[in-house]
CSV table of C-alpha atoms in Angstrom, one decimal:
chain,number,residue,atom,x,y,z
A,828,UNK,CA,-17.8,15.0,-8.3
A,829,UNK,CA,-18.7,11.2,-9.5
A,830,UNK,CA,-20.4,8.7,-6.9
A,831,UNK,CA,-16.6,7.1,-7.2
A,832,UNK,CA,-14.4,9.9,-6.9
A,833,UNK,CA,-15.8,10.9,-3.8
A,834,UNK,CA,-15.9,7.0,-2.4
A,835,UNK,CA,-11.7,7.0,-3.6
A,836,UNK,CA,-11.6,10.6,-2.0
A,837,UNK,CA,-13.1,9.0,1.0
A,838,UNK,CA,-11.1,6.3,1.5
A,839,UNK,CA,-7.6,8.7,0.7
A,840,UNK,CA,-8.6,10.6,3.4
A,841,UNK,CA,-9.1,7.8,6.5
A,842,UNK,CA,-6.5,5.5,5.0
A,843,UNK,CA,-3.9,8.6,4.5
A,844,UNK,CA,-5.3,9.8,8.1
A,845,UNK,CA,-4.4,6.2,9.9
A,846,UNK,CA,-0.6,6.1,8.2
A,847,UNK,CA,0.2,9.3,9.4
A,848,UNK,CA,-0.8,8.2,13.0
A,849,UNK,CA,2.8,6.9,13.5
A,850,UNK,CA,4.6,9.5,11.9
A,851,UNK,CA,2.5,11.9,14.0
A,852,UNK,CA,3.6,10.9,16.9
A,853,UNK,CA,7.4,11.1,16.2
A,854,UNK,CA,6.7,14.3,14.0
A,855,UNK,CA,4.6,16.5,16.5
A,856,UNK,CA,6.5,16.2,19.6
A,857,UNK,CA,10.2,17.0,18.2
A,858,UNK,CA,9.9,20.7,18.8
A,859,UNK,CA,9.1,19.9,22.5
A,860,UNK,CA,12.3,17.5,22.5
A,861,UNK,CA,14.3,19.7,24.8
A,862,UNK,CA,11.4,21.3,27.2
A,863,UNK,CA,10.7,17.4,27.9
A,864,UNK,CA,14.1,17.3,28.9
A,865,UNK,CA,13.8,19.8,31.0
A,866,UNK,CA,10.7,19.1,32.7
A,867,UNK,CA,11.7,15.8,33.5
A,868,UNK,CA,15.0,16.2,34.3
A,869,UNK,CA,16.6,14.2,31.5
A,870,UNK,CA,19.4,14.6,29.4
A,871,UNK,CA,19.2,14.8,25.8
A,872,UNK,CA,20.3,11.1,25.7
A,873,UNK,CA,17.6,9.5,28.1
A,874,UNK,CA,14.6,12.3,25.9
A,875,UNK,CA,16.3,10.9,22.7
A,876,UNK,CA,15.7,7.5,23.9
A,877,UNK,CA,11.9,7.7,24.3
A,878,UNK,CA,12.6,8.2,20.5
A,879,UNK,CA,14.2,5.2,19.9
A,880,UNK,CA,11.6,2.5,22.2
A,881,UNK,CA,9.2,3.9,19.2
A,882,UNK,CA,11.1,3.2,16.8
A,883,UNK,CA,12.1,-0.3,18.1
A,884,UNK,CA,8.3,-1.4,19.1
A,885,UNK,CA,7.2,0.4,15.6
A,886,UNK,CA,9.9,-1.7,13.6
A,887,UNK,CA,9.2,-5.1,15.3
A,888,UNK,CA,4.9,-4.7,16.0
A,889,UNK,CA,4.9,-4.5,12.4
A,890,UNK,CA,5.9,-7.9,11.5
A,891,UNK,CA,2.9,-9.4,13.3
A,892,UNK,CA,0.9,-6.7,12.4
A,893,UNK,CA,0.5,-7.4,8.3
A,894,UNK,CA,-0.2,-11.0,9.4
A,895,UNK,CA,-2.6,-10.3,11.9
A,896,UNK,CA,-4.5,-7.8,9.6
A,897,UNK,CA,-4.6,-11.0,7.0
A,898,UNK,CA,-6.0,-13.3,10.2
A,899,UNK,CA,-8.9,-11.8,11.9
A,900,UNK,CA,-9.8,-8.9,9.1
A,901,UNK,CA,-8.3,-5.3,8.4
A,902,UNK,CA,-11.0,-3.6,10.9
A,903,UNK,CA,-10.3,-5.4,14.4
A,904,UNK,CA,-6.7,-5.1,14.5
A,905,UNK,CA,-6.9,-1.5,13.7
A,906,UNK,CA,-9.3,-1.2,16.4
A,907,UNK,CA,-6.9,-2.7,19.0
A,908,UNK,CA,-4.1,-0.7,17.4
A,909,UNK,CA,-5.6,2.6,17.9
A,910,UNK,CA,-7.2,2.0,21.8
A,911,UNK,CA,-3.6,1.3,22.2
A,912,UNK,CA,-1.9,4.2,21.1
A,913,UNK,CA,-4.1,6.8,22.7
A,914,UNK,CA,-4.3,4.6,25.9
A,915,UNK,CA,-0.3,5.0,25.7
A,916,UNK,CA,-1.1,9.0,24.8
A,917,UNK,CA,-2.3,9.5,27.5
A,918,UNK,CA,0.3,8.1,29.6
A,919,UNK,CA,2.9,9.7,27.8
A,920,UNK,CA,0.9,12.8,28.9
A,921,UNK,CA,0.8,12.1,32.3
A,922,UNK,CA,4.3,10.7,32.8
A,923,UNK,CA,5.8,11.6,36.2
A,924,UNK,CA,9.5,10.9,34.8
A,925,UNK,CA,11.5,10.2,31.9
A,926,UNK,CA,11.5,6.5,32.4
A,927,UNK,CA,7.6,6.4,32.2
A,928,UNK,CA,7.9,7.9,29.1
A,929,UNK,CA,9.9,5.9,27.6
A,930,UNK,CA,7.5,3.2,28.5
A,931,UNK,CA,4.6,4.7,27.1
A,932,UNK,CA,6.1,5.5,24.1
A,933,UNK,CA,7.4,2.0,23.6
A,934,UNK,CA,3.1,0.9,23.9
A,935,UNK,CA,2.8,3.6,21.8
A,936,UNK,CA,4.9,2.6,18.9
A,937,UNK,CA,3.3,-0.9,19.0
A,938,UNK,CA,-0.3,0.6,18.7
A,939,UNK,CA,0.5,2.7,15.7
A,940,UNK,CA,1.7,-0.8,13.7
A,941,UNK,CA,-1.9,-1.8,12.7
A,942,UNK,CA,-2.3,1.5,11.0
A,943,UNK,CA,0.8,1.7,9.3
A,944,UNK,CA,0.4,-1.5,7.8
A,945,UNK,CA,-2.8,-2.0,7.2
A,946,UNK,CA,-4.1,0.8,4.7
A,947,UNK,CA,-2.2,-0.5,2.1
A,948,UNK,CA,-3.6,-4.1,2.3
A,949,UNK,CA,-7.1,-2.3,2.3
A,950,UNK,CA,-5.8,-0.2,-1.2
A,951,UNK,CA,-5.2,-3.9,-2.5
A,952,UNK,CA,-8.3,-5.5,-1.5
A,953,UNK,CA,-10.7,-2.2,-2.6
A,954,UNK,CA,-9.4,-2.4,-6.0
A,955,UNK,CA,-6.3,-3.0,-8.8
A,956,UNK,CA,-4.7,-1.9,-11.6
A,957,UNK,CA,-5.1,2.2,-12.3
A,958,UNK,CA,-8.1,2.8,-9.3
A,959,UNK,CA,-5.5,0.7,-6.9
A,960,UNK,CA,-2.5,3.7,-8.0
A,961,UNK,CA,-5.2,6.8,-8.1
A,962,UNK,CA,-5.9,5.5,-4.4
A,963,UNK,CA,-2.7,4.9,-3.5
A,964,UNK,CA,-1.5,8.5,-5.0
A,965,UNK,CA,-4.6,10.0,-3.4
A,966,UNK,CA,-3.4,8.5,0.2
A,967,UNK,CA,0.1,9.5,-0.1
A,968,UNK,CA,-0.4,13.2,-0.8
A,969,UNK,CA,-2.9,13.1,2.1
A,970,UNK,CA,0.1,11.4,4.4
A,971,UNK,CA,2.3,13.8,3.0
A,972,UNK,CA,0.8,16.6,4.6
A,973,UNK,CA,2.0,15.2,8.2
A,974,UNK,CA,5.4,16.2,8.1
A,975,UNK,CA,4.5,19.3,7.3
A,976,UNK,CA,2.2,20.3,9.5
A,977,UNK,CA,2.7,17.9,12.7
A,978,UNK,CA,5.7,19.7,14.0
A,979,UNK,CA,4.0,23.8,13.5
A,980,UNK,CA,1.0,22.1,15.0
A,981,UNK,CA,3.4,20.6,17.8
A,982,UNK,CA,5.1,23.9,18.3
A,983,UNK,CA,2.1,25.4,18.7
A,984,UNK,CA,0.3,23.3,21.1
A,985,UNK,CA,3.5,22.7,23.3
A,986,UNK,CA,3.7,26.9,23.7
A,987,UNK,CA,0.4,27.5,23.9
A,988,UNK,CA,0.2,24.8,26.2
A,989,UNK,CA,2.7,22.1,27.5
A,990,UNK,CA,4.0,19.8,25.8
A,991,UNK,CA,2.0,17.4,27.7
A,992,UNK,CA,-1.1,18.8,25.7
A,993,UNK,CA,0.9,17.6,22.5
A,994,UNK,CA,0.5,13.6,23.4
A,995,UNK,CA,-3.3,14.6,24.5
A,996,UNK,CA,-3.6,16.0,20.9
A,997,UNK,CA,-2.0,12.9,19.5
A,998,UNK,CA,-4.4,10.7,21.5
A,999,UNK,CA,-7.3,12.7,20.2
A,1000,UNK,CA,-6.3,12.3,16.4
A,1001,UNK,CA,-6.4,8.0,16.8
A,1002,UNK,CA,-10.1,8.5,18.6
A,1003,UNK,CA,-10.7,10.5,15.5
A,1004,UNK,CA,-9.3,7.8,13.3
A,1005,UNK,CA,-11.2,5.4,15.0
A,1006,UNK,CA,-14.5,6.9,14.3
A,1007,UNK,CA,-13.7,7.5,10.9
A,1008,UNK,CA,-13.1,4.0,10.6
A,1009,UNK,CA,-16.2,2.6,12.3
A,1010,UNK,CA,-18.3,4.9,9.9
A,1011,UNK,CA,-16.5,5.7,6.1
A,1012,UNK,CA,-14.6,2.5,6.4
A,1013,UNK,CA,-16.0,-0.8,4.9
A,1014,UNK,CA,-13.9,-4.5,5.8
A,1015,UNK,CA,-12.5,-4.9,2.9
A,1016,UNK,CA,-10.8,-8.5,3.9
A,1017,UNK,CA,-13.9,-11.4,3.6
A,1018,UNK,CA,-13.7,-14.1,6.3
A,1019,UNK,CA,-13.4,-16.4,2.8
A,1020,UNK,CA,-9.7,-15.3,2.8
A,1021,UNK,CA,-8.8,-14.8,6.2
A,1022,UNK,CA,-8.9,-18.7,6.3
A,1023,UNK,CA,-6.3,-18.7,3.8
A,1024,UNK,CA,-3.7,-16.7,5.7
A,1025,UNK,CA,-2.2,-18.3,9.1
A,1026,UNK,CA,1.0,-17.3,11.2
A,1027,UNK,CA,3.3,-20.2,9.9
A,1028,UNK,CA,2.3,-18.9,6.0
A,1029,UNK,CA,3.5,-15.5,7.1
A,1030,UNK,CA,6.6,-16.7,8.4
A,1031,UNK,CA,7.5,-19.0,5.7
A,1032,UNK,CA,7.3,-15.6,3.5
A,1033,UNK,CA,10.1,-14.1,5.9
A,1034,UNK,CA,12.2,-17.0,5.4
A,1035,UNK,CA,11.7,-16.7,1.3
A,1036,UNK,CA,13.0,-13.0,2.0
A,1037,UNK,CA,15.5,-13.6,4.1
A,1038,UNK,CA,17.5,-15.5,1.7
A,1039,UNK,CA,17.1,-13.4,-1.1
A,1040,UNK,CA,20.3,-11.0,-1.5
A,1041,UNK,CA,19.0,-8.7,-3.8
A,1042,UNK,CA,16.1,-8.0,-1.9
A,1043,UNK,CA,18.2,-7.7,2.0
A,1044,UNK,CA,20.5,-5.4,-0.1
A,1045,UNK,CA,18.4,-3.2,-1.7
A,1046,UNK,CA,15.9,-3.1,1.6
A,1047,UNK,CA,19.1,-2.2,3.7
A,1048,UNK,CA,19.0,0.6,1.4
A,1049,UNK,CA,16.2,1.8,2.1
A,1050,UNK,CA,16.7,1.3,5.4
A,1051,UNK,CA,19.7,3.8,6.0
A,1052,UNK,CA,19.0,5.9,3.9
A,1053,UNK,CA,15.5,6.9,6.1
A,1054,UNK,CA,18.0,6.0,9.3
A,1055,UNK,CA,20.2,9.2,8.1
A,1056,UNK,CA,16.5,10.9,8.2
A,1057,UNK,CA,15.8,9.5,11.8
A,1058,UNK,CA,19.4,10.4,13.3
A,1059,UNK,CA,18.4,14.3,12.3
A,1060,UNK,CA,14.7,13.9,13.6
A,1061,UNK,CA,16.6,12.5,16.7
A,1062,UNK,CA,19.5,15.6,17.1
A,1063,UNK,CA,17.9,18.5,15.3
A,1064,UNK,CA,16.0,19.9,18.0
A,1065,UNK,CA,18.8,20.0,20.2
A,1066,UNK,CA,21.4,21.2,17.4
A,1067,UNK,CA,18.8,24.2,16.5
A,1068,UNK,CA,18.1,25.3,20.1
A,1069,UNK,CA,21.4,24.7,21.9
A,1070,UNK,CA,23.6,25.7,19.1
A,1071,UNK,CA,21.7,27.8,17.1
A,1072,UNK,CA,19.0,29.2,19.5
A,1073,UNK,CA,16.0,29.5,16.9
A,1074,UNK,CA,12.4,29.2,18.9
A,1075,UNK,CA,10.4,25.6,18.5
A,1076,UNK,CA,8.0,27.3,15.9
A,1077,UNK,CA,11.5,28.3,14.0
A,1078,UNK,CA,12.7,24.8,14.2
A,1079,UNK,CA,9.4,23.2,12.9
A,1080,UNK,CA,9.0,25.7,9.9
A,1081,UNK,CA,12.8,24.6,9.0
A,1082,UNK,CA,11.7,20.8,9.9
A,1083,UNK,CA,8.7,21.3,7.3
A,1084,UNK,CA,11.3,22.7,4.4
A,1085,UNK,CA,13.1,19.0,4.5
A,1086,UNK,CA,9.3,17.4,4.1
A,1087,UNK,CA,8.0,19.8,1.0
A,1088,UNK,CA,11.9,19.1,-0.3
A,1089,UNK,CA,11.2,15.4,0.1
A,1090,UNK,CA,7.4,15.6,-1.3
A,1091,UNK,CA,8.7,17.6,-4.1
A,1092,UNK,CA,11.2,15.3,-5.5
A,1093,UNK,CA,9.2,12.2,-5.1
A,1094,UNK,CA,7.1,13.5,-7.4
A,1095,UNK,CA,9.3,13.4,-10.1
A,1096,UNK,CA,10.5,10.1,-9.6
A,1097,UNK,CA,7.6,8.4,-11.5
A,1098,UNK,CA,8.7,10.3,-14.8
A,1099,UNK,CA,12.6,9.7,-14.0
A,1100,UNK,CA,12.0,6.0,-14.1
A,1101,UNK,CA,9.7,5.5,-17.0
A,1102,UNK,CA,12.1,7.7,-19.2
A,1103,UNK,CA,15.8,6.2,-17.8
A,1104,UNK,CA,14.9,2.7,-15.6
A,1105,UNK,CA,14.1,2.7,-12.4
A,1106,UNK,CA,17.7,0.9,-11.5
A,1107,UNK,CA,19.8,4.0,-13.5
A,1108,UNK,CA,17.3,6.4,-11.3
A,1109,UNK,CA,18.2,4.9,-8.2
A,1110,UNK,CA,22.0,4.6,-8.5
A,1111,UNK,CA,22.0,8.3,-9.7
A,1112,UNK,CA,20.3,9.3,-6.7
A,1113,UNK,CA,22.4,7.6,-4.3
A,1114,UNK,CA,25.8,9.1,-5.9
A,1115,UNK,CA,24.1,12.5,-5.6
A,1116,UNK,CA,23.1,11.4,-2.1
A,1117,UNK,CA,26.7,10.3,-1.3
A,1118,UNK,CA,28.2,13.6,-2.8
A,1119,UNK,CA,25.4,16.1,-0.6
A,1120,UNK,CA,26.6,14.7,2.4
A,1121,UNK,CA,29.8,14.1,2.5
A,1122,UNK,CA,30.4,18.0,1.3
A,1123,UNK,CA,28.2,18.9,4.5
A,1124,UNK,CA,30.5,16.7,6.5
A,1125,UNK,CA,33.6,18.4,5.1
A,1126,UNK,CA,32.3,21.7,5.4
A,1127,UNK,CA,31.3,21.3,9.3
A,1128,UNK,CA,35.2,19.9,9.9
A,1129,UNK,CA,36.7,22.8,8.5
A,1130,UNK,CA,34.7,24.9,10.8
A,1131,UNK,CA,31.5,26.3,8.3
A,1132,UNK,CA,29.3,26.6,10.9
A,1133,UNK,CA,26.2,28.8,9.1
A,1134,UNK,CA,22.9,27.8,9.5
A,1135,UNK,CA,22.1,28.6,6.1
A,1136,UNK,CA,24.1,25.8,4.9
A,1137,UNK,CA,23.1,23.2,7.5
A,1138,UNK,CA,19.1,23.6,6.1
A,1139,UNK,CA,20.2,24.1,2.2
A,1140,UNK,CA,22.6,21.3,2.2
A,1141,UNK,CA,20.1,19.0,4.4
A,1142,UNK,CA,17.2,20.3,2.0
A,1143,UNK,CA,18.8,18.7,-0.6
A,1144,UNK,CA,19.8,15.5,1.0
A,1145,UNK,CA,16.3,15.2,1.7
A,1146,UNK,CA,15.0,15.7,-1.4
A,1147,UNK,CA,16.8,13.3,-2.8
A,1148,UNK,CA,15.7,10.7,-0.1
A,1149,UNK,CA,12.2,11.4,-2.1
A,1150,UNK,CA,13.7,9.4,-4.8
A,1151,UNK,CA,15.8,6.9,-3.1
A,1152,UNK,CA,13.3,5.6,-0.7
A,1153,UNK,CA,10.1,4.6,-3.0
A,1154,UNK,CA,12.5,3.5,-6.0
A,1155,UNK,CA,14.4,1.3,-3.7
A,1156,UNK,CA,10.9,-0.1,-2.2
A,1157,UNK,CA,9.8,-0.8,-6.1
A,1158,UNK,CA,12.8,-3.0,-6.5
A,1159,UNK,CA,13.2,-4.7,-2.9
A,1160,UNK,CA,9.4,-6.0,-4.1
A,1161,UNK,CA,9.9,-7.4,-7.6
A,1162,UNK,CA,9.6,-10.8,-8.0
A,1163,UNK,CA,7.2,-11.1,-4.8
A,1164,UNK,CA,4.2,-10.1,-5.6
A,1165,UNK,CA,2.7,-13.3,-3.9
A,1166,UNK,CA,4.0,-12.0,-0.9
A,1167,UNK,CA,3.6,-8.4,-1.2
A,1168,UNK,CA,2.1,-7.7,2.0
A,1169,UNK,CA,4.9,-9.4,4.3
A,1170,UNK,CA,7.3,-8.0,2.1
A,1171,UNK,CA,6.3,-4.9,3.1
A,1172,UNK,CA,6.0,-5.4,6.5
A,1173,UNK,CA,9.6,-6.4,6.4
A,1174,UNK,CA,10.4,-3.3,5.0
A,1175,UNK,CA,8.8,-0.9,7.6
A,1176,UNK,CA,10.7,-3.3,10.4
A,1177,UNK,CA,14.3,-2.3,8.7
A,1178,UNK,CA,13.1,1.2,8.4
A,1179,UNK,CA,12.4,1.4,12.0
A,1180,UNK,CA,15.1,-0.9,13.4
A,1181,UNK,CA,17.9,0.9,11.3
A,1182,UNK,CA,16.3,4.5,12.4
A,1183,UNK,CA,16.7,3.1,16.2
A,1184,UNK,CA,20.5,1.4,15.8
A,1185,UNK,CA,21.9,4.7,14.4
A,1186,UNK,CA,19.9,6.7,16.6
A,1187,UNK,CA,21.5,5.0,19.2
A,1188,UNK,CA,25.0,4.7,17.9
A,1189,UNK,CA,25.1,8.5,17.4
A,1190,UNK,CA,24.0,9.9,21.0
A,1191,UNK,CA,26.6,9.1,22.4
A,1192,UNK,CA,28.7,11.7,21.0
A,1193,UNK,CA,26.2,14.2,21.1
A,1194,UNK,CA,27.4,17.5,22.3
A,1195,UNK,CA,24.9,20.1,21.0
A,1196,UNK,CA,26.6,20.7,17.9
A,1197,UNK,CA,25.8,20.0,14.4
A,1198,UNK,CA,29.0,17.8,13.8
A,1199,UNK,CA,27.5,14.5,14.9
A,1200,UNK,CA,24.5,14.4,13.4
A,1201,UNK,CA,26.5,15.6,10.0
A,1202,UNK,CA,28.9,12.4,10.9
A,1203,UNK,CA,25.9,9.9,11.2
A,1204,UNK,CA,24.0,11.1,8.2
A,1205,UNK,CA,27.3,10.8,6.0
A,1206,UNK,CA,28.0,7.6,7.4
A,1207,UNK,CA,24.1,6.3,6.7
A,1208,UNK,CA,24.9,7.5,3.2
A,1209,UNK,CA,28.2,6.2,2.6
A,1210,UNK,CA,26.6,2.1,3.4
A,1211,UNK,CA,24.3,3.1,1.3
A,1212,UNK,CA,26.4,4.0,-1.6
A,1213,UNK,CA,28.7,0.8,-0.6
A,1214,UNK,CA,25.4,-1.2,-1.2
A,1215,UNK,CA,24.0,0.1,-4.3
A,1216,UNK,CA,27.6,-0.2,-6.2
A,1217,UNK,CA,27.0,-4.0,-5.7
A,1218,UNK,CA,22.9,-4.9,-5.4
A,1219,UNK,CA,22.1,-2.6,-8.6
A,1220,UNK,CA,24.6,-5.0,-10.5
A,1221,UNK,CA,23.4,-8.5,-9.6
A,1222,UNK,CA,22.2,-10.5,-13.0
A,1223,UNK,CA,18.8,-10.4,-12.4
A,1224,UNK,CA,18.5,-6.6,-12.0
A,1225,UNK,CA,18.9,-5.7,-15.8
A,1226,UNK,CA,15.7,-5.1,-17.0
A,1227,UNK,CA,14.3,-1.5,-16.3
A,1228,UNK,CA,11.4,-0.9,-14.5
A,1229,UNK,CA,9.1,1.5,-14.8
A,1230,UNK,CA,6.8,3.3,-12.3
């Protein structure tokens, strides 16, 4: 291996180690969702809402996060980040009751913004053009081992264990990301710029963003369509063992089919859009999407209750969020490459504030059963068909793009 594919290997490996951080920590603990519950003597509402305060702090951190990272370097705030989030670990692991959970996982969501934001202004400052996409492609299929393996790894710990030992786990993975930063990882932001990039800049950029239509619609997109995701990483736990009564390790093996569904599909999407448009692509996936889960829906009101079709239906829901997700992302972004970064940021705070507001809209119906969490994920999709039928049309959007 050359002196440069092992630097790019390198730099896949801590930058695709510090964006999973976050997903970690929703990922690993699912399977434990209803032994927290029962430890603590919560109900599958108040254990669902330590859930939501990480999405909320996650979604809002990271719109200061992508400016501070611009400010004082990409190093420091990742620094702060991670002490953060395995300070906030460890609470989490020591937690007498629910409510001090919920806490802890509301610090802990706000730690894990640096490093969900930041490795992808490092990809743009280390390099551009086809070493920035081998990086970038290099860091994703290292992220896309999280979902994966963070709930059998979860499942494991938390019956081998508790699943206190889970969130001591979690907190050990950020110390190791913060080692692995101190030595493999260079700052990659000179002070030169920093002086360049202030709090009101970054603001302005929201307000550009703000007003643009196309961009809010397509985002919103985005946006629901991982919210659908989150109201099943929300109810699924409590669905499988309540309703269905499959073990933890079950549920995460079945967790792990929607993430090698998801991983599969997006890889195709590169070659969909450079053959048919990016646009076409995205509208076909949507319908699809639309179609998937409104059949589920159907079949769960007239009483198909087969776990079999729960996971093969939800498999291929999931697989086609794969394609919806990045392609939306590509077209959210065009005409804002000045203001990539924010834009971004942006987009990670709608992924997470949607994930929380439908999370929350769907608990209280509840019940154990598969037929509200089918209901919210139909509902996510239908928006989301409702919004493609008019952003994909506006004038501007007529030119393919290509990935």
């Amino acid at each position: 291996m050359s002196s440069s594919n092992a630097q790019l290997s390198r730099y896949a490996i801590v930058l695709g180690l510090l964006t999973a951080i976050g997903p970690c920590a929703i990922d690993m603990y699912l399977p434990a969702l209803p032994a927290i519950g029962h430890a603590l003597g919560a109900d599958p509402h108040a254990v669902q809402a330590s859930l939501m305060a990480f999405f909320i702090a996650t979604g809002a951190g990271q719109l200061v996060a992508g400016p501070l990272s611009d400010m004082f370097g990409r190093k420091r705030p990742m620094y702060v980040g991670l002490a953060v989030f395995a300070g906030a670990s460890i609470g989490c692991a020591l937690a007498p009751n629910i409510g001090v959970l919920i806490a802890f996982r509301f610090l802990q969501g706000l730690g894990a913004c640096a490093s969900m934001v930041t490795p992808r202004a490092v990809v743009r400052d280390l390099h551009t053009g086809t070493e920035a996409a081998r990086l970038m492609s290099m860091l994703i299929l290292v992220y896309s081992v999280s979902p994966i393996l963070a709930p059998l790894v979860g499942s494991f710990v938390a019956e081998a264990a508790s699943w206190r030992a889970v969130f001591w786990v979690i907190g050990a993975l950020a110390v190791l990301a913060m080692a692995m930063v101190a030595a493999m990882l260079p700052e990659t932001r000179p002070p030169a710029a920093r002086a360049q990039s202030s709090l009101r800049g970054a603001m302005a950029s929201y307000g550009v963003l703000l007003r643009d239509r196309n961009f809010l619609a397509v985002a919103f997109m985005a946006s629901l369509t991982l919210s659908g995701f989150f109201v099943y990483v929300a109810n699924s736990s409590f669905v499988m063992s309540t309703h269905y009564g499959i073990s933890p390790r079950m549920y995460a093996a079945l967790f792990a089919l929607n993430a090698v569904s998801m991983i599969a599909a997006s890889q195709f999407n590169g070659r969909l859009a450079a053959r048919f448009g990016i646009r076409r692509v995205l509208r076909t996936a949507v319908i699809a999407h639309a179609a998937v889960t409104g059949l589920l829906l159907v079949l769960t009101l007239a009483g198909v209750d087969r776990l079999g079709v729960l996971v093969g239906l939800l498999m291929a829901v999931y697989g086609l969020n794969g394609v919806i997700v990045p392609s939306a992302f590509v077209v959210a972004m065009e005409g804002h490459a000045a203001r990539a970064g924010t834009a971004s940021a942006l987009l990670g705070t709608l992924n997470f504030a949607g994930g929380a507001v439908m999370v929350a809209l769907v608990s209280p119906f509840a019940n154990g059963t598969p037929l509200p969490m089918v209901a919210g994920i139909a509902c996510c999709s239908a928006i989301v068909l409702v919004l493609a039928m008019r952003a994909l049309r506006l004038a501007h959007a007529t030119a393919p793009v290509s990935a």
